[in-house]
CSV table of C-alpha atoms in Angstrom, one decimal:
chain,number,residue,atom,x,y,z
A,1,UNK,CA,55.5,36.7,4.4
A,2,UNK,CA,55.7,40.0,6.3
A,3,UNK,CA,56.0,39.8,10.1
A,4,UNK,CA,52.6,41.5,10.3
A,5,UNK,CA,51.0,38.6,8.4
A,6,UNK,CA,52.8,36.1,10.5
A,7,UNK,CA,51.8,37.7,13.8
A,8,UNK,CA,48.2,38.1,12.7
A,9,UNK,CA,48.1,34.3,12.0
A,10,UNK,CA,49.3,33.7,15.6
A,11,UNK,CA,46.0,34.8,17.0
A,12,UNK,CA,46.0,32.4,19.9
A,13,UNK,CA,49.4,33.5,21.2
A,14,UNK,CA,49.9,36.3,23.8
A,15,UNK,CA,52.1,39.2,23.1
A,16,UNK,CA,53.5,41.2,26.0
A,17,UNK,CA,55.8,44.2,25.8
A,18,UNK,CA,57.5,46.8,28.0
A,19,UNK,CA,59.0,50.2,27.1
A,20,UNK,CA,62.6,51.2,27.5
A,21,UNK,CA,62.4,54.2,29.9
A,22,UNK,CA,60.1,53.4,32.7
A,23,UNK,CA,59.9,56.8,34.4
A,24,UNK,CA,60.5,55.8,38.0
A,25,UNK,CA,63.7,54.0,37.0
A,26,UNK,CA,65.0,56.1,34.2
A,27,UNK,CA,67.7,57.6,36.4
A,28,UNK,CA,68.7,54.3,37.9
A,29,UNK,CA,71.6,52.1,36.9
A,30,UNK,CA,69.3,49.6,35.4
A,31,UNK,CA,68.4,51.8,32.4
A,32,UNK,CA,71.7,53.5,31.8
A,33,UNK,CA,72.8,51.1,29.1
A,34,UNK,CA,70.1,49.0,27.4
A,35,UNK,CA,72.4,47.0,25.3
A,36,UNK,CA,74.7,46.2,28.2
A,37,UNK,CA,71.6,45.2,30.3
A,38,UNK,CA,70.5,42.7,27.6
A,39,UNK,CA,73.9,41.1,27.4
A,40,UNK,CA,74.8,41.1,31.1
A,41,UNK,CA,71.7,41.3,33.2
A,42,UNK,CA,68.7,39.3,32.2
A,43,UNK,CA,66.3,36.7,33.5
A,44,UNK,CA,64.8,33.7,31.7
A,45,UNK,CA,61.3,32.6,32.2
A,46,UNK,CA,57.9,31.4,30.8
A,47,UNK,CA,54.3,32.5,30.6
A,48,UNK,CA,51.5,30.0,31.1
A,49,UNK,CA,47.7,29.7,31.1
A,50,UNK,CA,45.1,27.0,31.4
A,51,UNK,CA,46.8,25.2,28.5
A,52,UNK,CA,49.6,24.3,30.9
A,53,UNK,CA,47.2,23.1,33.6
A,54,UNK,CA,49.1,20.6,35.8
A,55,UNK,CA,52.6,21.8,35.0
A,56,UNK,CA,55.1,21.3,37.8
A,57,UNK,CA,55.8,25.0,38.2
A,58,UNK,CA,57.7,24.5,41.4
A,59,UNK,CA,60.5,22.5,39.7
A,60,UNK,CA,60.4,24.1,36.3
A,61,UNK,CA,63.8,25.6,35.5
A,62,UNK,CA,62.9,29.3,35.2
A,63,UNK,CA,63.8,32.6,36.9
A,64,UNK,CA,60.3,33.9,36.5
A,65,UNK,CA,56.8,32.8,35.7
A,66,UNK,CA,53.8,34.8,34.4
A,67,UNK,CA,50.3,33.4,34.8
A,68,UNK,CA,47.1,34.2,33.0
A,69,UNK,CA,44.6,35.2,35.6
A,70,UNK,CA,41.5,36.6,33.9
A,71,UNK,CA,39.8,37.4,30.6
A,72,UNK,CA,37.1,40.0,30.0
A,73,UNK,CA,34.7,40.2,32.9
A,74,UNK,CA,33.7,36.5,33.0
A,75,UNK,CA,36.7,34.2,32.9
A,76,UNK,CA,38.8,33.4,35.9
A,77,UNK,CA,41.6,30.8,35.2
A,78,UNK,CA,41.0,28.2,37.9
A,79,UNK,CA,44.5,26.9,37.8
A,80,UNK,CA,46.1,30.3,38.1
A,81,UNK,CA,46.6,30.3,41.8
A,82,UNK,CA,48.0,26.7,41.9
A,83,UNK,CA,50.6,27.8,39.2
A,84,UNK,CA,51.3,31.0,41.1
A,85,UNK,CA,51.8,29.5,44.5
A,86,UNK,CA,54.0,26.8,43.2
A,87,UNK,CA,56.2,29.3,41.4
A,88,UNK,CA,56.3,31.4,44.5
A,89,UNK,CA,57.4,28.5,46.7
A,90,UNK,CA,60.4,27.9,44.4
A,91,UNK,CA,61.5,31.5,44.6
A,92,UNK,CA,60.6,32.5,41.1
A,93,UNK,CA,59.7,36.1,40.2
A,94,UNK,CA,56.0,36.4,39.5
A,95,UNK,CA,53.6,38.1,37.1
A,96,UNK,CA,49.9,37.9,36.3
A,97,UNK,CA,48.0,39.1,33.2
A,98,UNK,CA,44.5,40.0,32.1
A,99,UNK,CA,43.4,39.2,28.6
A,100,UNK,CA,41.5,42.2,27.2
A,101,UNK,CA,38.2,41.7,25.4
A,102,UNK,CA,37.8,45.4,24.9
A,103,UNK,CA,34.4,45.8,26.6
A,104,UNK,CA,34.2,48.2,29.6
A,105,UNK,CA,37.7,49.5,30.7
A,106,UNK,CA,36.6,49.9,34.3
A,107,UNK,CA,34.7,46.6,34.5
A,108,UNK,CA,37.5,44.6,33.0
A,109,UNK,CA,40.1,46.3,35.3
A,110,UNK,CA,38.0,45.8,38.4
A,111,UNK,CA,37.4,42.2,37.6
A,112,UNK,CA,41.1,41.6,37.2
A,113,UNK,CA,42.1,43.5,40.3
A,114,UNK,CA,39.5,41.8,42.5
A,115,UNK,CA,40.8,38.4,41.5
A,116,UNK,CA,44.5,39.1,41.9
A,117,UNK,CA,44.3,41.2,45.0
A,118,UNK,CA,46.5,38.9,47.0
A,119,UNK,CA,49.2,39.2,44.3
A,120,UNK,CA,49.5,43.0,44.2
A,121,UNK,CA,52.9,44.2,45.4
A,122,UNK,CA,54.7,41.0,44.6
A,123,UNK,CA,53.7,40.3,41.0
A,124,UNK,CA,54.1,42.2,37.8
A,125,UNK,CA,50.7,43.5,36.6
A,126,UNK,CA,50.2,43.0,32.8
A,127,UNK,CA,47.6,43.6,30.2
A,128,UNK,CA,47.5,41.1,27.3
A,129,UNK,CA,46.6,43.1,24.1
A,130,UNK,CA,45.9,41.0,21.0
A,131,UNK,CA,43.2,40.8,18.3
A,132,UNK,CA,41.4,37.5,19.1
A,133,UNK,CA,38.0,38.2,20.9
A,134,UNK,CA,39.0,41.8,21.4
A,135,UNK,CA,36.3,44.2,20.1
A,136,UNK,CA,38.5,47.3,20.7
A,137,UNK,CA,41.7,45.9,19.2
A,138,UNK,CA,42.0,48.7,16.6
A,139,UNK,CA,41.7,51.3,19.4
A,140,UNK,CA,44.9,51.3,21.4
A,141,UNK,CA,43.5,54.1,23.6
A,142,UNK,CA,41.4,51.4,25.3
A,143,UNK,CA,44.6,49.7,26.5
A,144,UNK,CA,46.1,53.0,27.6
A,145,UNK,CA,42.9,53.9,29.5
A,146,UNK,CA,43.0,50.5,31.2
A,147,UNK,CA,46.6,51.0,32.3
A,148,UNK,CA,45.8,54.5,33.6
A,149,UNK,CA,42.8,53.2,35.6
A,150,UNK,CA,44.8,50.4,37.2
A,151,UNK,CA,47.7,52.8,37.9
A,152,UNK,CA,45.4,55.3,39.6
A,153,UNK,CA,43.7,52.6,41.6
A,154,UNK,CA,46.7,50.6,43.0
A,155,UNK,CA,49.6,53.0,42.4
A,156,UNK,CA,51.5,50.5,40.3
A,157,UNK,CA,52.1,50.9,36.5
A,158,UNK,CA,51.0,47.9,34.5
A,159,UNK,CA,53.0,46.4,31.6
A,160,UNK,CA,51.6,46.0,28.1
A,161,UNK,CA,52.0,42.8,26.2
A,162,UNK,CA,51.6,42.8,22.4
A,163,UNK,CA,53.3,41.7,19.2
A,164,UNK,CA,56.1,43.7,17.7
A,165,UNK,CA,54.0,44.5,14.7
A,166,UNK,CA,51.2,45.9,16.8
A,167,UNK,CA,53.7,48.0,18.7
A,168,UNK,CA,54.9,49.4,15.4
A,169,UNK,CA,51.7,49.8,13.4
A,170,UNK,CA,49.5,51.6,16.0
A,171,UNK,CA,49.8,54.9,17.8
A,172,UNK,CA,51.1,54.1,21.3
A,173,UNK,CA,52.3,57.6,22.1
A,174,UNK,CA,49.9,57.7,25.1
A,175,UNK,CA,51.5,54.5,26.5
A,176,UNK,CA,55.0,55.9,26.1
A,177,UNK,CA,53.9,59.2,27.7
A,178,UNK,CA,52.3,57.2,30.6
A,179,UNK,CA,55.6,55.3,30.9
A,180,UNK,CA,54.0,51.9,30.7
A,181,UNK,CA,56.5,49.0,30.0
A,182,UNK,CA,56.4,46.9,26.9
A,183,UNK,CA,56.5,43.1,26.9
A,184,UNK,CA,57.0,42.4,23.2
A,185,UNK,CA,56.3,39.2,21.3
A,186,UNK,CA,58.5,38.7,18.2
A,187,UNK,CA,59.4,35.3,16.9
A,188,UNK,CA,62.5,34.9,14.7
A,189,UNK,CA,62.1,31.2,14.2
A,190,UNK,CA,59.6,28.4,14.7
A,191,UNK,CA,61.8,25.5,15.8
A,192,UNK,CA,61.6,23.9,19.2
A,193,UNK,CA,64.0,25.7,21.5
A,194,UNK,CA,65.3,26.2,25.0
A,195,UNK,CA,66.2,29.5,26.5
A,196,UNK,CA,67.6,32.0,23.9
A,197,UNK,CA,68.0,35.3,25.6
A,198,UNK,CA,69.9,36.9,22.8
A,199,UNK,CA,67.0,37.0,20.3
A,200,UNK,CA,66.5,40.3,18.6
A,201,UNK,CA,63.4,42.6,19.1
A,202,UNK,CA,61.1,44.1,16.6
A,203,UNK,CA,61.1,47.8,17.5
A,204,UNK,CA,58.4,50.4,16.8
A,205,UNK,CA,56.9,53.0,19.1
A,206,UNK,CA,58.5,51.2,22.1
A,207,UNK,CA,62.1,51.1,20.8
A,208,UNK,CA,63.5,49.0,23.6
A,209,UNK,CA,61.1,46.5,25.3
A,210,UNK,CA,61.8,45.5,28.8
A,211,UNK,CA,60.8,41.9,28.1
A,212,UNK,CA,60.6,39.8,25.0
A,213,UNK,CA,58.6,36.7,24.2
A,214,UNK,CA,60.6,35.0,21.4
A,215,UNK,CA,59.0,31.5,21.0
A,216,UNK,CA,55.8,29.6,21.6
A,217,UNK,CA,57.5,26.3,21.1
A,218,UNK,CA,59.8,26.3,24.0
A,219,UNK,CA,60.8,23.0,25.7
A,220,UNK,CA,62.2,22.7,29.3
A,221,UNK,CA,63.0,19.7,31.4
A,222,UNK,CA,60.1,18.5,33.5
A,223,UNK,CA,57.4,19.5,31.0
A,224,UNK,CA,56.6,17.7,27.8
A,225,UNK,CA,54.5,20.3,26.0
A,226,UNK,CA,55.1,23.7,24.3
A,227,UNK,CA,55.9,26.8,26.4
A,228,UNK,CA,56.1,30.5,25.7
A,229,UNK,CA,59.7,31.5,26.2
A,230,UNK,CA,60.6,34.9,27.6
A,231,UNK,CA,63.6,37.0,28.5
A,232,UNK,CA,63.4,40.0,31.0
A,233,UNK,CA,66.1,42.7,30.5
A,234,UNK,CA,67.0,43.3,34.1
A,235,UNK,CA,67.8,41.6,37.3
A,236,UNK,CA,65.6,40.5,40.2
A,237,UNK,CA,65.7,43.9,41.9
A,238,UNK,CA,64.5,45.5,38.6
A,239,UNK,CA,61.7,43.0,38.4
A,240,UNK,CA,60.6,43.8,41.9
A,241,UNK,CA,60.6,47.5,41.0
A,242,UNK,CA,58.1,46.8,38.2
A,243,UNK,CA,55.9,45.0,40.8
A,244,UNK,CA,55.8,48.1,42.9
A,245,UNK,CA,58.4,47.1,45.5
A,246,UNK,CA,60.2,50.4,45.3
A,247,UNK,CA,57.2,52.6,44.6
A,248,UNK,CA,56.4,53.4,48.3
A,249,UNK,CA,52.9,51.9,48.0
A,250,UNK,CA,51.4,50.4,51.1
A,251,UNK,CA,49.6,47.2,50.1
A,252,UNK,CA,47.2,45.7,52.5
A,253,UNK,CA,47.6,41.9,52.5
A,254,UNK,CA,44.5,40.0,51.4
A,255,UNK,CA,43.7,36.4,50.6
A,256,UNK,CA,44.9,35.1,47.2
A,257,UNK,CA,42.5,34.9,44.3
A,258,UNK,CA,40.1,32.0,44.7
A,259,UNK,CA,38.9,29.5,42.2
A,260,UNK,CA,35.3,29.7,41.0
A,261,UNK,CA,34.4,26.7,43.1
A,262,UNK,CA,35.7,28.4,46.2
A,263,UNK,CA,33.8,31.6,45.4
A,264,UNK,CA,30.5,29.7,45.4
A,265,UNK,CA,29.0,29.6,48.9
A,266,UNK,CA,26.6,26.9,50.1
A,267,UNK,CA,23.0,27.6,49.1
A,268,UNK,CA,20.0,27.4,51.4
A,269,UNK,CA,17.2,25.7,49.6
A,270,UNK,CA,19.2,25.2,46.4
A,271,UNK,CA,22.1,23.3,44.9
A,272,UNK,CA,25.6,24.8,45.3
A,273,UNK,CA,26.8,23.3,41.9
A,274,UNK,CA,23.7,24.7,40.1
A,275,UNK,CA,24.3,28.1,41.7
A,276,UNK,CA,28.0,28.1,40.6
A,277,UNK,CA,26.8,27.2,37.1
A,278,UNK,CA,24.3,30.1,37.2
A,279,UNK,CA,27.0,32.5,38.1
A,280,UNK,CA,29.3,31.2,35.4
A,281,UNK,CA,26.5,31.4,32.8
A,282,UNK,CA,25.9,35.0,33.6
A,283,UNK,CA,29.6,35.8,33.1
A,284,UNK,CA,29.8,33.7,29.9
A,285,UNK,CA,26.7,35.1,28.2
A,286,UNK,CA,26.4,38.6,29.6
A,287,UNK,CA,22.8,37.8,30.6
A,288,UNK,CA,22.2,38.0,34.3
A,289,UNK,CA,19.9,35.5,36.0
A,290,UNK,CA,19.0,34.8,39.6
A,291,UNK,CA,21.7,32.7,41.1
A,292,UNK,CA,19.7,30.7,43.7
A,293,UNK,CA,20.8,27.1,43.0
A,294,UNK,CA,17.3,26.3,41.8
A,295,UNK,CA,17.0,25.0,38.1
A,296,UNK,CA,13.8,26.8,37.1
A,297,UNK,CA,12.5,28.1,33.8
A,298,UNK,CA,15.0,31.1,33.8
A,299,UNK,CA,17.9,28.7,34.2
A,300,UNK,CA,16.6,26.4,31.4
A,301,UNK,CA,16.6,29.3,28.9
A,302,UNK,CA,20.1,30.4,30.2
A,303,UNK,CA,21.4,26.9,29.4
A,304,UNK,CA,20.6,27.4,25.7
A,305,UNK,CA,22.2,30.8,25.7
A,306,UNK,CA,25.4,29.2,27.0
A,307,UNK,CA,25.4,26.8,24.1
A,308,UNK,CA,24.5,29.5,21.6
A,309,UNK,CA,27.3,31.7,22.9
A,310,UNK,CA,29.9,28.9,22.5
A,311,UNK,CA,28.6,28.0,19.0
A,312,UNK,CA,29.0,31.7,17.9
A,313,UNK,CA,32.4,32.0,19.5
A,314,UNK,CA,33.9,28.8,18.1
A,315,UNK,CA,32.1,28.5,14.8
A,316,UNK,CA,30.7,32.0,14.0
A,317,UNK,CA,27.3,30.3,13.9
A,318,UNK,CA,25.5,33.7,13.8
A,319,UNK,CA,22.8,32.6,16.2
A,320,UNK,CA,20.5,34.9,18.2
A,321,UNK,CA,21.4,34.2,21.8
A,322,UNK,CA,17.7,34.0,22.7
A,323,UNK,CA,17.6,30.9,24.9
A,324,UNK,CA,15.4,28.9,22.5
A,325,UNK,CA,16.6,25.5,21.4
A,326,UNK,CA,15.1,25.7,18.0
A,327,UNK,CA,16.0,24.4,14.5
A,328,UNK,CA,18.7,26.9,13.9
A,329,UNK,CA,20.5,26.1,17.1
A,330,UNK,CA,20.1,22.4,16.6
A,331,UNK,CA,21.4,22.7,13.0
A,332,UNK,CA,24.4,24.7,14.2
A,333,UNK,CA,25.2,22.1,16.9
A,334,UNK,CA,25.0,19.0,14.6
A,335,UNK,CA,28.4,17.6,13.7
A,336,UNK,CA,30.2,19.4,16.5
A,337,UNK,CA,31.6,17.7,19.6
A,338,UNK,CA,34.4,18.1,22.2
A,339,UNK,CA,36.5,15.5,23.8
A,340,UNK,CA,39.5,15.1,26.1
A,341,UNK,CA,42.6,17.1,25.0
A,342,UNK,CA,40.6,19.8,23.2
A,343,UNK,CA,40.5,23.5,24.1
A,344,UNK,CA,37.7,25.7,22.9
A,345,UNK,CA,34.6,27.6,24.1
A,346,UNK,CA,32.4,24.6,23.5
A,347,UNK,CA,34.3,23.0,26.4
A,348,UNK,CA,33.5,26.1,28.5
A,349,UNK,CA,29.9,25.6,27.6
A,350,UNK,CA,29.7,21.9,28.6
A,351,UNK,CA,31.5,22.6,31.9
A,352,UNK,CA,28.9,25.3,32.7
A,353,UNK,CA,26.0,23.1,31.6
A,354,UNK,CA,27.2,20.3,33.8
A,355,UNK,CA,27.2,22.6,36.8
A,356,UNK,CA,23.8,24.0,35.9
A,357,UNK,CA,22.6,20.3,36.0
A,358,UNK,CA,24.2,19.6,39.3
A,359,UNK,CA,27.2,17.7,37.9
A,360,UNK,CA,30.8,18.7,38.9
A,361,UNK,CA,33.2,18.9,35.9
A,362,UNK,CA,36.1,19.9,38.3
A,363,UNK,CA,36.6,23.4,36.9
A,364,UNK,CA,35.5,26.0,34.4
A,365,UNK,CA,38.1,27.7,32.1
A,366,UNK,CA,37.8,30.1,29.2
A,367,UNK,CA,38.3,28.8,26.7
A,368,UNK,CA,37.7,25.5,28.3
A,369,UNK,CA,40.3,22.7,28.4
A,370,UNK,CA,38.6,19.2,28.3
A,371,UNK,CA,40.4,17.3,31.0
A,372,UNK,CA,39.8,14.2,33.0
A,373,UNK,CA,37.2,15.9,35.3
A,374,UNK,CA,35.1,16.9,32.3
A,375,UNK,CA,35.5,13.5,30.8
A,376,UNK,CA,34.3,11.8,34.0
A,377,UNK,CA,31.3,14.2,34.2
A,378,UNK,CA,30.5,13.4,30.6
A,379,UNK,CA,30.6,9.6,31.3
A,380,UNK,CA,28.4,10.1,34.4
A,381,UNK,CA,25.8,12.1,32.3
A,382,UNK,CA,25.9,9.5,29.4
A,383,UNK,CA,25.3,6.6,31.8
A,384,UNK,CA,22.5,8.4,33.7
A,385,UNK,CA,20.7,9.3,30.4
A,386,UNK,CA,21.1,6.1,28.5
A,387,UNK,CA,23.5,7.6,26.0
A,388,UNK,CA,26.5,5.9,24.3
A,389,UNK,CA,29.3,6.0,26.8
A,390,UNK,CA,32.4,7.4,25.0
A,391,UNK,CA,33.3,10.4,27.2
A,392,UNK,CA,32.6,12.7,24.1
A,393,UNK,CA,30.2,15.6,24.4
A,394,UNK,CA,28.4,15.7,21.1
A,395,UNK,CA,24.8,16.5,20.0
A,396,UNK,CA,23.1,14.0,22.3
A,397,UNK,CA,25.0,15.2,25.4
A,398,UNK,CA,24.4,18.9,24.7
A,399,UNK,CA,20.8,18.3,23.8
A,400,UNK,CA,20.0,16.5,27.1
A,401,UNK,CA,22.0,19.1,29.1
A,402,UNK,CA,19.9,22.0,27.8
């Protein structure tokens, strides 16, 4: 198979890339000899998301760690700050990324920046550009405009993450002209591996990426699951320069990004969990409702929209997201369920629906990761509604939730 076919099949992986001649460093010693840099000056690290929730980032053997922070304008990764702060305590170099959905450039950039404000100036700022759930994927100018907007707003140039084939097959001349770094994803094998900093890169418009993701099946001591493995072609000072440490920017310290639960204030006359669910539902569906903590008729329709959005996202159900729990929606739901260990948008839906019904699932992710908290919430709901108690959210659980 061609590498293009292979990388298209890896639609759930993230591809990050960085160009060779970052303008503000092009005259520095770091960029005088790219081949020498790769051989003699490099850092080994990983990138993580909600999939690695609970990882002991503080003790993970890595020089750097990159965390997924946001997606689109509706998804804040609730475990991002825990992962970030643990990596920071252990002295690792840091990065955070936004997963592009290709909607509004400004809205997605502002959503990302507002949630990572406390990291600006100490973390590499990255845009994750891949095809899955990205309506502008065939328009690289969207990614370039996003980088331009972020650069103009905070004075730091973001890094672009993409596969080697995407870097080669699309016109990225605007990114090269803007001097945005490339974090490239290019896999030369599919076996389990540890650090392999000598892996070759793909090439393309960005002829020499500043960072390479070379495996999604990495294994390191202290964590039993798969990890994305990365090598950064530079030392710790070079990493700091990409974060803006040498750019002369004055960054006003602010509090780190908060989890969705922390963002939800107490509600006068309403339920704080319900309000949190109402806020999440608006982000998930794109349909704004009053977030007052009161589960009225508007909230009831919104619950159905949450379910319809998840069915469309996971199973291409083709439903009108009209808030009506009719025969088409019921038919699309039958036969589908989510349980502990699964990750998909139906998990996001059940987490939001629990909140909208006043039950705490202990977090909302996108796509959702069905953990113990969600399992406990499911069992509580099943018990309270006379359903079979198996900790599995299927037709009966969803039907009673909406």
